[in-house]
Amino acid sequence: MSVLHAYETMSYGPAPESPADAVAWLDRHGRRFGLFIGGAWSEATSGELFPSLDPSSGDSLAEISQGSEADVDRAVDAARAALPAWGELGGHRRSRYLYAIARQVQKHSRLLAVLESMDNGKPIRETRDIDVPLVARHFYHHAGWAQLLEEEFPGQEAVGVCGQIIPWNFPLLMLAWKIAPALACGNTVVLKPAEYTSLTALAMAEICQEVGLPEGVVNIVTGDGRTGDALVRHPDVDKIAFTGSTEVGRLIRRATAGSGKKLSLELGGKSPFIVFDDADIDSAIEGVVDAIWFNQGQVCCAGSRLLVQESIAEAFYAKLRRRMETLRVGHPLDKAIDIGAIVAPVQLERIGQLVEEGKAEGAVCHQPSWAVPQEGWFYPPTLFTGVEPSSSLAQVEIFGPVMVAMTFRTPSEAVALANDTRYGLAASVWSENVNLALDIAPQLAAGVVWINSTNLFDAAAGFGGYRESGFGREGGREGLGEYLRSAVTVNPPSGSPDHDPEPTPSDLGIVGGGLGASGIDRTAKMYIGGKQQRPDGGNSYPVRGHDGVHLGDAGWGNRKDIRNAVEAARKGAAWSKTTGHLRAQILYYLAENLDARAGEFEARLHALTGGDGRAEVQASIERLFYWAAWADKHDGAVHGVPMRNVTLAMPEPWGILAVCCPDEQPLLGFLSLVAPALAMGNRVIAVPSPLYPLAATDLYQVLETSDVPGGALNIVTGDRESLAPTLAQHDEVACLWYFGTGEGVEAVERESAGNLKRTWAHAGALDATKPHGPELLKQATQTKNIWVPYGD
Ligand code: NAI
């Protein structure tokens, strides 16, 4: 046999990682686990157990407890009891605990990696080299944040007891992403692992004991969706952090509506992987392997839609098929395999079903010539070509090793295809032309963009989605914000009148006109697309001053007016692309023109509210200056990540942002919210105070003389409580702020579940005595993290 022959026929021998330590650990626990509550192990009250299965064989690894409502109660009580002391420990002491956890993770890294592979089915190469090191990194990084918290986030407080629900695809890593920032900020947690993969969370409970973490700071309650649901609905939980399917995310949004719970959702995706004709093809091929065959494709940000420039498509597919042939699917503990087992039969079935649907839709299915192991739950790497952009293959998250390919001709076609999804989690762009890559990145509706790379994660870089991929970020400075609270309201709202939830113009005393105090009929219209427009229904309602005098009428906006405003805002998209400098100029100009008419506004405000009109107008002018100042200064950050990359954390406007304003200080309250939204480049639909809309409608002429472009700011007057849910339901409204009643908050949060828009809703009035700069900058933008190759 020649050397060449040996080389060409050489095949991999088995390279198994020993399961001995993990088996010993399981045996030590009698292969049966209780719940970790208040620093100790206890039986579930239900006595119900379910098996955790090894996906490579189907064998049971251990029995896990099904946590009941009563168990969730106990865990929340323990977390609540631990909260004050944990907060009072201060950042440095908490930092020491997080550091100790990171050290223990490293010391137990082999056990954790093997256990994770056995329980989830993912290759040991991945758990050993990616999951576990990232877990340690996350705790180290957040040990640092605990230390720096007071200095870097002054005036912000821990949210409280956090309910955290995680999925099965990165069990330990998702636990770290949830627990580390929560603890750093002084919160306590009740975490529910996914029912398929509880084991490493239970091992982490032991680590918490080893480092002497105070009892009740971390509680682990295992169980299925019922346990998760009990946690979501528990009245004494202050925040829910969820990673999982968009479907359950939507349920959770509805279940928590109006409860006062803070919420972050990290949901599904159908992320584009865009290959331009000038890409380094070999790198891009390896990129595809990492994008869709990493973790068996069970990755929320998997690059699962391959978009290839038409001129290279056939050659690219051919090369990719050759590469697929050389991938190895096999036992997760074999160090030389690329793809392990699918987590559960139900997931395997779902993948198979979606693949069959794809074939029926007429797409061409490519799979390697070899067969996957018959024992256990395996699926081969799969590529579909000839996929229609609207087909279910291209739109539905398959959550398996299935890539679907489409072609494009021009960069703008690539962007259109990439954004043709309801999700917006991640995207990869492959091109050797830095100009092209950096031109495409800002156009992608995705929270993470990897340039010439894919599936990179780090504790210093924020991760999270746009659109139906959820809201909130995990990791980095952005992620900490999800576990902190800063007060922006005065509660209860001062002087807010009793409000009929759905009044009609006649309930409010009048239909039609009426002469104002001046003796001239003035019915304020809507302000839509830069023009004053009559309300669609033709109705208006009277606006009375503090002494009951009829001061004029305002339009009674309805659903159609909101639709018109959204359409105008869509057409006003140029505002989101202007420079911060220009937006600053326009806000200064607004302030200048308001100042020129200060006397008129002072009189109006006094007539409306009886308050000090002069003080409110001066504060409003100052507020406009404040936000003009910020318009060109909210710069984002460059995160240093321990790879050959930097991450550009770019604050981007939401797009169309709706603002429902409080009644208090009707001009200052209005401008304190509208100005930051505009300053950050959002097109705004504002519903002014329903009691005092004239404070906002008087601004029309100021807006017209201040060069505010049509569609940038649209004002719809009327009943805030019925307009807010309409705005919440509208799919094109990407974010909604609401200040009003408790029922209003509930309605807004519930109705926002449709497109899972970010809401920032308050039962109460804005405390407009302060600008709340950091909080409003955060609320007015979403961060896109762009990973750019950098250095060596
Ligand atoms: P899932 O969303 O049902 O499960 C995620 C977590 O939520 C688990 O801990 C589960 O017990 C819990 N859960 C389920 N129902 C709940 C409820 N009503 N209230 C509170 N918690 C609840 O995901 P599943 O069923 O395991 O997978 C189905 C599909 O979801 C996958 O095929 C995939 O498309 C997607 N998925 C996406 C993930 C992501 O990271 N984006 C992770 C897991 C699944």
Short mmCIF file of C-alpha atoms and ligand atoms in Angstrom, two decimals, residues 164-170 174 192-196 223-233 242-249 251-252 266-269 298-301 343 346-347 350-351 354 396-400 423 425 469, ligand 1:
data_model
loop_
_atom_site.label_atom_id
_atom_site.label_comp_id
_atom_site.label_asym_id
_atom_site.label_seq_id
_atom_site.Cartn_x
_atom_site.Cartn_y
_atom_site.Cartn_z
CA GLN A 164 -35.92 32.72 34.05
CA ILE A 165 -37.03 30.11 31.56
CA ILE A 166 -34.50 28.58 29.22
CA PRO A 167 -34.51 26.20 26.27
CA TRP A 168 -32.70 22.96 25.61
CA ASN A 169 -30.36 23.93 22.78
CA PHE A 170 -27.64 25.55 24.94
CA MET A 174 -28.44 29.95 28.47
CA LYS A 192 -36.51 26.70 35.06
CA PRO A 193 -34.41 24.60 32.69
CA ALA A 194 -35.99 22.94 29.67
CA GLU A 195 -37.47 19.55 30.42
CA TYR A 196 -35.20 17.71 27.93
CA GLY A 223 -40.36 20.75 35.01
CA ASP A 224 -42.11 21.28 31.72
CA GLY A 225 -44.20 24.14 30.33
CA ARG A 226 -46.64 23.93 33.24
CA THR A 227 -43.85 24.81 35.67
CA GLY A 228 -42.78 27.64 33.36
CA ASP A 229 -46.33 28.90 33.20
CA ALA A 230 -46.63 28.92 37.01
CA LEU A 231 -43.45 30.98 37.20
CA VAL A 232 -44.68 33.40 34.55
CA ARG A 233 -47.95 33.95 36.39
CA PHE A 242 -37.40 33.85 28.44
CA THR A 243 -35.55 32.13 25.63
CA GLY A 244 -37.46 29.73 23.45
CA SER A 245 -40.06 29.56 20.74
CA THR A 246 -41.86 32.63 19.43
CA GLU A 247 -45.12 30.84 20.14
CA VAL A 248 -44.44 30.52 23.88
CA GLY A 249 -42.91 34.02 23.90
CA LEU A 251 -48.12 33.42 25.40
CA ILE A 252 -45.81 34.89 28.00
CA GLU A 266 -35.20 35.92 23.00
CA LEU A 267 -37.14 33.96 20.42
CA GLY A 268 -36.82 32.25 17.11
CA GLY A 269 -35.13 33.17 13.90
CA GLN A 298 -30.77 23.79 16.77
CA VAL A 299 -29.64 27.35 17.15
CA CYS A 300 -31.99 30.31 17.34
CA CYS A 301 -29.58 32.44 15.29
CA VAL A 343 -32.54 16.53 21.30
CA VAL A 346 -40.63 15.25 18.69
CA GLN A 347 -38.00 17.62 17.31
CA ARG A 350 -40.80 18.06 13.18
CA ILE A 351 -37.62 18.37 11.11
CA LEU A 354 -40.85 20.23 7.38
CA VAL A 396 -40.62 28.59 9.01
CA GLU A 397 -37.92 28.00 11.60
CA ILE A 398 -36.95 24.34 11.11
CA PHE A 399 -34.56 24.18 14.07
CA GLY A 400 -32.55 21.36 12.58
CA TYR A 423 -37.90 37.37 12.46
CA LEU A 425 -32.31 37.75 15.10
CA SER A 469 -37.27 37.44 17.40
P1 NAI B 1 -40.52 25.99 23.96
O1 NAI B 1 -40.56 27.43 23.67
O2 NAI B 1 -41.80 25.30 24.25
O3 NAI B 1 -39.58 25.73 25.23
C1 NAI B 1 -38.68 26.64 25.78
C2 NAI B 1 -38.85 26.70 27.30
O4 NAI B 1 -40.14 27.23 27.61
C3 NAI B 1 -38.80 25.35 28.00
O5 NAI B 1 -38.15 25.51 29.23
C4 NAI B 1 -40.26 25.01 28.22
O6 NAI B 1 -40.49 24.15 29.29
C5 NAI B 1 -40.83 26.37 28.51
N1 NAI B 1 -42.27 26.52 28.27
C6 NAI B 1 -43.06 25.84 27.41
N2 NAI B 1 -44.32 26.29 27.48
C7 NAI B 1 -44.34 27.27 28.39
C8 NAI B 1 -45.34 28.15 28.89
N3 NAI B 1 -46.59 28.08 28.45
N4 NAI B 1 -45.01 29.05 29.81
C9 NAI B 1 -43.75 29.15 30.24
N5 NAI B 1 -42.75 28.36 29.81
C10 NAI B 1 -43.04 27.43 28.89
O7 NAI B 1 -39.77 25.26 22.80
P2 NAI B 1 -39.86 23.71 22.41
O8 NAI B 1 -41.27 23.22 22.42
O9 NAI B 1 -38.90 22.98 23.23
O10 NAI B 1 -39.38 23.76 20.89
C11 NAI B 1 -40.30 24.05 19.85
C12 NAI B 1 -39.69 24.95 18.82
O11 NAI B 1 -39.34 26.17 19.43
C13 NAI B 1 -38.38 24.47 18.22
O12 NAI B 1 -38.57 23.61 17.16
C14 NAI B 1 -37.77 25.76 17.77
O13 NAI B 1 -38.32 26.15 16.54
C15 NAI B 1 -38.20 26.74 18.84
N6 NAI B 1 -37.17 26.95 19.86
C16 NAI B 1 -36.42 28.07 19.78
C17 NAI B 1 -35.42 28.29 20.68
C18 NAI B 1 -34.60 29.51 20.62
O14 NAI B 1 -33.55 29.53 21.23
N7 NAI B 1 -35.01 30.52 19.93
C19 NAI B 1 -35.10 27.32 21.73
C20 NAI B 1 -35.99 26.20 21.77
C21 NAI B 1 -36.97 26.03 20.84
#
